[in-house]
XYZ file of C-alpha atoms in Angstrom:
300
model
C -15.780 4.316 3.802
C -15.742 5.689 0.260
C -13.425 7.884 0.707
C -10.800 5.136 2.046
C -11.579 2.717 -1.124
C -10.417 5.481 -3.587
C -14.275 5.895 -5.014
C -14.503 10.114 -4.746
C -16.779 10.051 -7.105
C -19.252 8.161 -4.876
C -17.829 9.865 -1.314
C -18.968 13.695 -3.240
C -21.911 12.465 -4.700
C -22.791 11.850 -0.915
C -21.842 14.930 0.460
C -23.453 16.942 -2.227
C -26.688 15.009 -1.574
C -26.614 16.222 2.474
C -29.247 17.887 3.524
C -27.123 19.364 6.498
C -23.553 19.650 6.445
C -20.977 20.078 9.241
C -17.583 21.298 10.061
C -16.561 17.593 10.350
C -18.341 16.115 7.004
C -16.455 18.903 5.253
C -12.943 17.779 6.533
C -13.481 14.567 6.157
C -14.300 15.362 2.340
C -11.502 17.915 1.896
C -8.932 15.080 3.367
C -10.373 12.764 1.397
C -9.436 14.917 -1.849
C -6.051 15.925 -0.623
C -5.017 12.530 0.186
C -6.078 10.963 -3.068
C -4.080 13.860 -4.690
C -7.035 15.570 -6.281
C -5.891 19.027 -5.187
C -7.954 21.545 -6.833
C -11.192 19.761 -6.040
C -9.511 20.134 -2.424
C -9.183 23.812 -3.033
C -12.694 24.573 -4.641
C -13.939 22.890 -1.508
C -12.089 25.113 0.874
C -13.510 28.635 -0.802
C -17.203 27.268 -0.689
C -16.405 26.351 2.906
C -15.393 30.225 4.030
C -18.266 31.357 1.459
C -20.390 29.774 3.788
C -19.600 31.079 6.618
C -17.770 28.767 7.981
C -15.310 28.779 10.611
C -11.411 28.024 9.705
C -8.805 26.759 11.985
C -5.307 25.317 12.096
C -6.010 21.900 11.007
C -7.649 23.058 7.726
C -4.721 25.229 6.851
C -2.581 22.398 6.878
C -5.202 20.585 4.577
C -4.885 23.860 2.100
C -0.996 23.842 2.055
C -1.073 20.295 0.917
C -3.585 20.808 -1.546
C -1.336 23.935 -3.085
C 1.427 21.262 -2.902
C -0.320 18.666 -5.293
C -1.400 21.879 -7.955
C 2.581 23.283 -7.881
C 0.657 26.699 -7.146
C 2.929 27.898 -4.266
C 2.286 31.873 -4.279
C -1.288 31.483 -3.599
C -0.683 28.730 -0.689
C 2.052 31.375 0.609
C -0.667 34.193 0.518
C -3.381 31.573 2.455
C -0.494 31.228 5.193
C -0.218 34.952 5.587
C -3.474 35.009 5.467
C -4.355 32.576 8.241
C -1.791 35.390 10.788
C -3.097 38.379 9.210
C -6.766 37.178 8.352
C -8.040 34.772 10.825
C -5.868 35.405 13.755
C -3.982 31.295 13.922
C -0.775 31.026 14.915
C 1.416 29.306 12.437
C 2.682 25.610 14.561
C 5.873 23.741 13.943
C 3.525 21.114 11.432
C 2.251 24.552 9.821
C 5.794 25.461 8.865
C 6.556 21.475 8.234
C 3.799 22.062 5.860
C 4.898 24.966 3.892
C 8.090 23.723 3.679
C 6.772 20.818 2.169
C 4.487 22.236 -0.494
C 7.388 24.648 -1.479
C 9.606 21.825 -1.984
C 7.286 19.448 -3.739
C 7.461 21.684 -6.450
C 11.086 21.802 -6.528
C 11.022 25.320 -5.133
C 14.386 24.378 -2.929
C 15.989 27.964 -2.480
C 12.240 29.326 -1.765
C 12.090 26.339 0.829
C 15.257 27.382 2.142
C 15.315 30.729 3.166
C 11.257 29.985 4.061
C 13.124 27.997 6.928
C 15.940 30.521 7.765
C 13.491 33.100 7.967
C 11.569 31.473 10.672
C 10.788 32.981 13.835
C 11.359 30.442 15.756
C 14.125 27.836 15.338
C 13.224 25.079 12.524
C 12.479 21.437 13.796
C 14.474 18.254 12.799
C 10.824 17.695 10.821
C 11.118 20.753 8.906
C 14.972 20.170 8.002
C 14.494 16.138 7.567
C 11.147 17.601 4.647
C 13.517 19.749 3.401
C 16.588 17.698 2.692
C 14.540 14.495 1.110
C 12.783 16.629 -1.407
C 16.277 18.155 -1.862
C 17.399 14.597 -3.252
C 14.304 13.473 -4.813
C 14.996 17.165 -7.031
C 18.750 15.970 -7.242
C 20.077 18.522 -5.014
C 22.624 17.043 -3.704
C 24.714 19.587 -2.291
C 21.188 21.122 -0.469
C 20.535 17.713 1.007
C 23.595 17.222 2.575
C 23.617 21.021 4.478
C 20.133 20.125 5.717
C 21.546 16.342 6.521
C 24.227 18.040 8.668
C 21.697 19.648 10.636
C 19.009 16.948 10.636
C 22.189 14.828 12.489
C 23.164 18.173 14.640
C 19.034 18.029 15.890
C 18.673 14.266 16.463
C 21.405 12.558 15.460
C 19.093 9.154 15.506
C 17.576 10.749 12.439
C 19.474 9.353 9.462
C 20.331 5.949 10.622
C 16.493 4.633 12.153
C 14.254 7.335 10.000
C 16.131 8.965 7.159
C 19.057 7.114 5.343
C 16.553 4.097 5.471
C 13.975 5.495 3.807
C 15.744 7.027 1.396
C 17.833 3.210 1.441
C 14.903 1.445 0.538
C 13.654 3.945 -2.064
C 16.170 3.435 -4.328
C 16.508 -0.150 -3.552
C 13.123 -0.691 -4.957
C 13.973 1.477 -8.020
C 17.184 -1.246 -8.586
C 15.241 -4.914 -7.771
C 11.608 -3.905 -8.642
C 11.240 -7.470 -10.094
C 13.544 -9.317 -8.043
C 11.295 -10.019 -5.803
C 9.071 -12.302 -7.961
C 8.806 -15.465 -6.639
C 9.495 -17.296 -10.070
C 8.603 -21.294 -8.042
C 5.570 -20.166 -7.820
C 3.356 -22.430 -10.784
C 1.210 -19.369 -11.785
C 4.088 -16.694 -12.412
C 4.666 -18.485 -16.027
C 0.997 -17.996 -16.413
C 1.659 -13.530 -15.042
C 4.503 -13.410 -16.832
C 3.017 -15.212 -20.802
C 0.323 -12.196 -19.710
C 2.746 -9.818 -19.426
C 4.944 -10.501 -22.220
C 1.507 -11.057 -24.539
C 0.756 -7.132 -23.163
C 3.736 -6.151 -24.324
C 3.984 -7.422 -27.320
C 0.478 -5.254 -28.084
C 1.998 -2.225 -26.684
C 4.721 -2.381 -28.683
C 2.392 -1.933 -31.453
C 0.431 0.556 -29.633
C 4.099 2.817 -29.920
C 4.741 2.143 -26.260
C 8.446 2.842 -25.420
C 9.829 1.529 -21.976
C 11.260 4.398 -20.239
C 15.199 3.543 -19.408
C 15.900 7.289 -17.499
C 15.362 6.031 -13.937
C 17.868 3.598 -14.512
C 21.385 3.933 -13.338
C 22.661 0.757 -12.065
C 25.968 -0.562 -13.632
C 24.623 -4.082 -13.087
C 21.661 -3.157 -16.030
C 23.468 -3.533 -19.340
C 21.918 -1.139 -22.426
C 20.535 -3.566 -24.239
C 19.020 -4.736 -21.184
C 17.194 -2.041 -20.335
C 13.829 -2.338 -21.974
C 13.452 -5.783 -20.915
C 14.331 -4.939 -16.939
C 12.246 -1.450 -17.369
C 8.847 -3.810 -18.485
C 7.386 -5.996 -15.644
C 7.413 -3.320 -12.675
C 5.836 -4.388 -10.002
C 2.710 -2.468 -10.773
C 2.707 -4.185 -13.721
C 3.203 -7.642 -12.566
C 0.817 -7.225 -9.522
C -2.035 -5.868 -11.837
C -1.368 -8.562 -14.108
C -1.986 -10.908 -11.238
C -5.297 -8.845 -10.425
C -6.152 -9.560 -14.200
C -6.519 -13.519 -13.824
C -7.530 -13.928 -10.786
C -10.540 -11.591 -11.027
C -13.853 -12.071 -12.802
C -14.215 -11.041 -15.824
C -14.837 -7.531 -17.039
C -14.679 -6.295 -13.310
C -12.497 -3.585 -12.155
C -9.655 -4.141 -10.214
C -7.852 -2.588 -7.431
C -3.760 -2.387 -6.458
C -2.245 -0.454 -3.670
C 1.274 -0.016 -3.579
C 3.398 1.975 -0.834
C 5.594 3.656 -3.659
C 4.639 6.479 -5.956
C 3.499 5.439 -9.295
C 6.293 6.151 -11.867
C 5.899 7.701 -15.497
C 6.719 4.249 -17.089
C 4.293 2.448 -15.322
C 1.860 5.130 -15.741
C 2.076 4.756 -19.439
C 2.180 0.642 -19.282
C -0.927 0.951 -17.094
C -2.988 2.938 -19.464
C -2.355 0.615 -22.245
C -2.803 -2.346 -20.558
C -6.413 -0.281 -19.275
C -7.371 -0.229 -23.763
C -6.018 -3.748 -24.243
C -7.897 -5.031 -21.312
C -10.979 -3.484 -21.453
C -10.902 -3.154 -18.042
C -11.096 -1.171 -15.156
C -7.612 -0.310 -13.338
C -7.658 1.361 -10.468
C -3.850 2.083 -9.023
C -2.906 3.238 -5.144
C -0.220 4.741 -4.903
C 1.662 6.168 -2.062
C 0.032 9.949 -3.434
C -3.399 8.958 -5.116
C -5.875 6.865 -6.617
C -5.395 6.665 -10.615
C -8.307 5.440 -12.250
C -7.438 3.867 -15.593
C -9.991 2.684 -17.823
C -9.864 3.080 -22.373
C -6.634 3.775 -22.324
C -6.381 7.213 -20.429
C -6.656 7.566 -16.545
C -8.634 9.999 -14.699
C -6.948 12.425 -12.779
C -10.284 14.898 -11.986
C -12.973 14.417 -10.156
C -15.989 13.284 -12.394
C -19.302 15.649 -11.589
């Protein structure tokens, strides 16, 4: 329960206080850490799990590849992939190959990911090529992305129309229309934006500079970029929760998209100005903002 709420500290506390731990409790705690972005801590749990003589299986290695994707330490991740086969006799499944591809591509190691795919002892699945396609486009390698797209289409011509293209278009549209779907006809909208404007003035005085790097929409003129970049859906959602919640209580917002750096910086300052703990759950992890900082580490 605690892990689904993002209260990792409480989940870890309960785990450490358990008199007896079985394989399932270890897996739940490790999965909790990975799903909330705590890669280093998940790796530490993995090391401790091995040291205490517990048996490793294929599912555990999937989690550890995801943990190394978070930390960006792909060399150690590849060492674990080799150890899985040589030391533990676990034959890699296509899911393992896909997870390693994701681990490499997430950190921008696109050439290594491509080489890994091409050297597989089996034919890579459409999921593997789709993973590399998506991350190639995320990292701006259009040529590799298009090459992977051709392979995806060859293996399953429905993927690009029904899954990949739709997801990519939705993500692009989200960047350029983050404030367009706010219902300005609702009475509380004026109050929300009044508070946003007040917060923005204080943030600007504190040295906040809205980022414009993500904007590539020709409809947005240069002089309007600062206005457009403030008021992202994260900030709007947080302000609405602030207005609807009790004084000094924490605020939790859940988003299906990964928070951008600009919103991340803004929420840190908003937590300092309001004196409130702001918890943002994006597509990757929980961010706990308080007193002007984001707690990116598990509190012991």
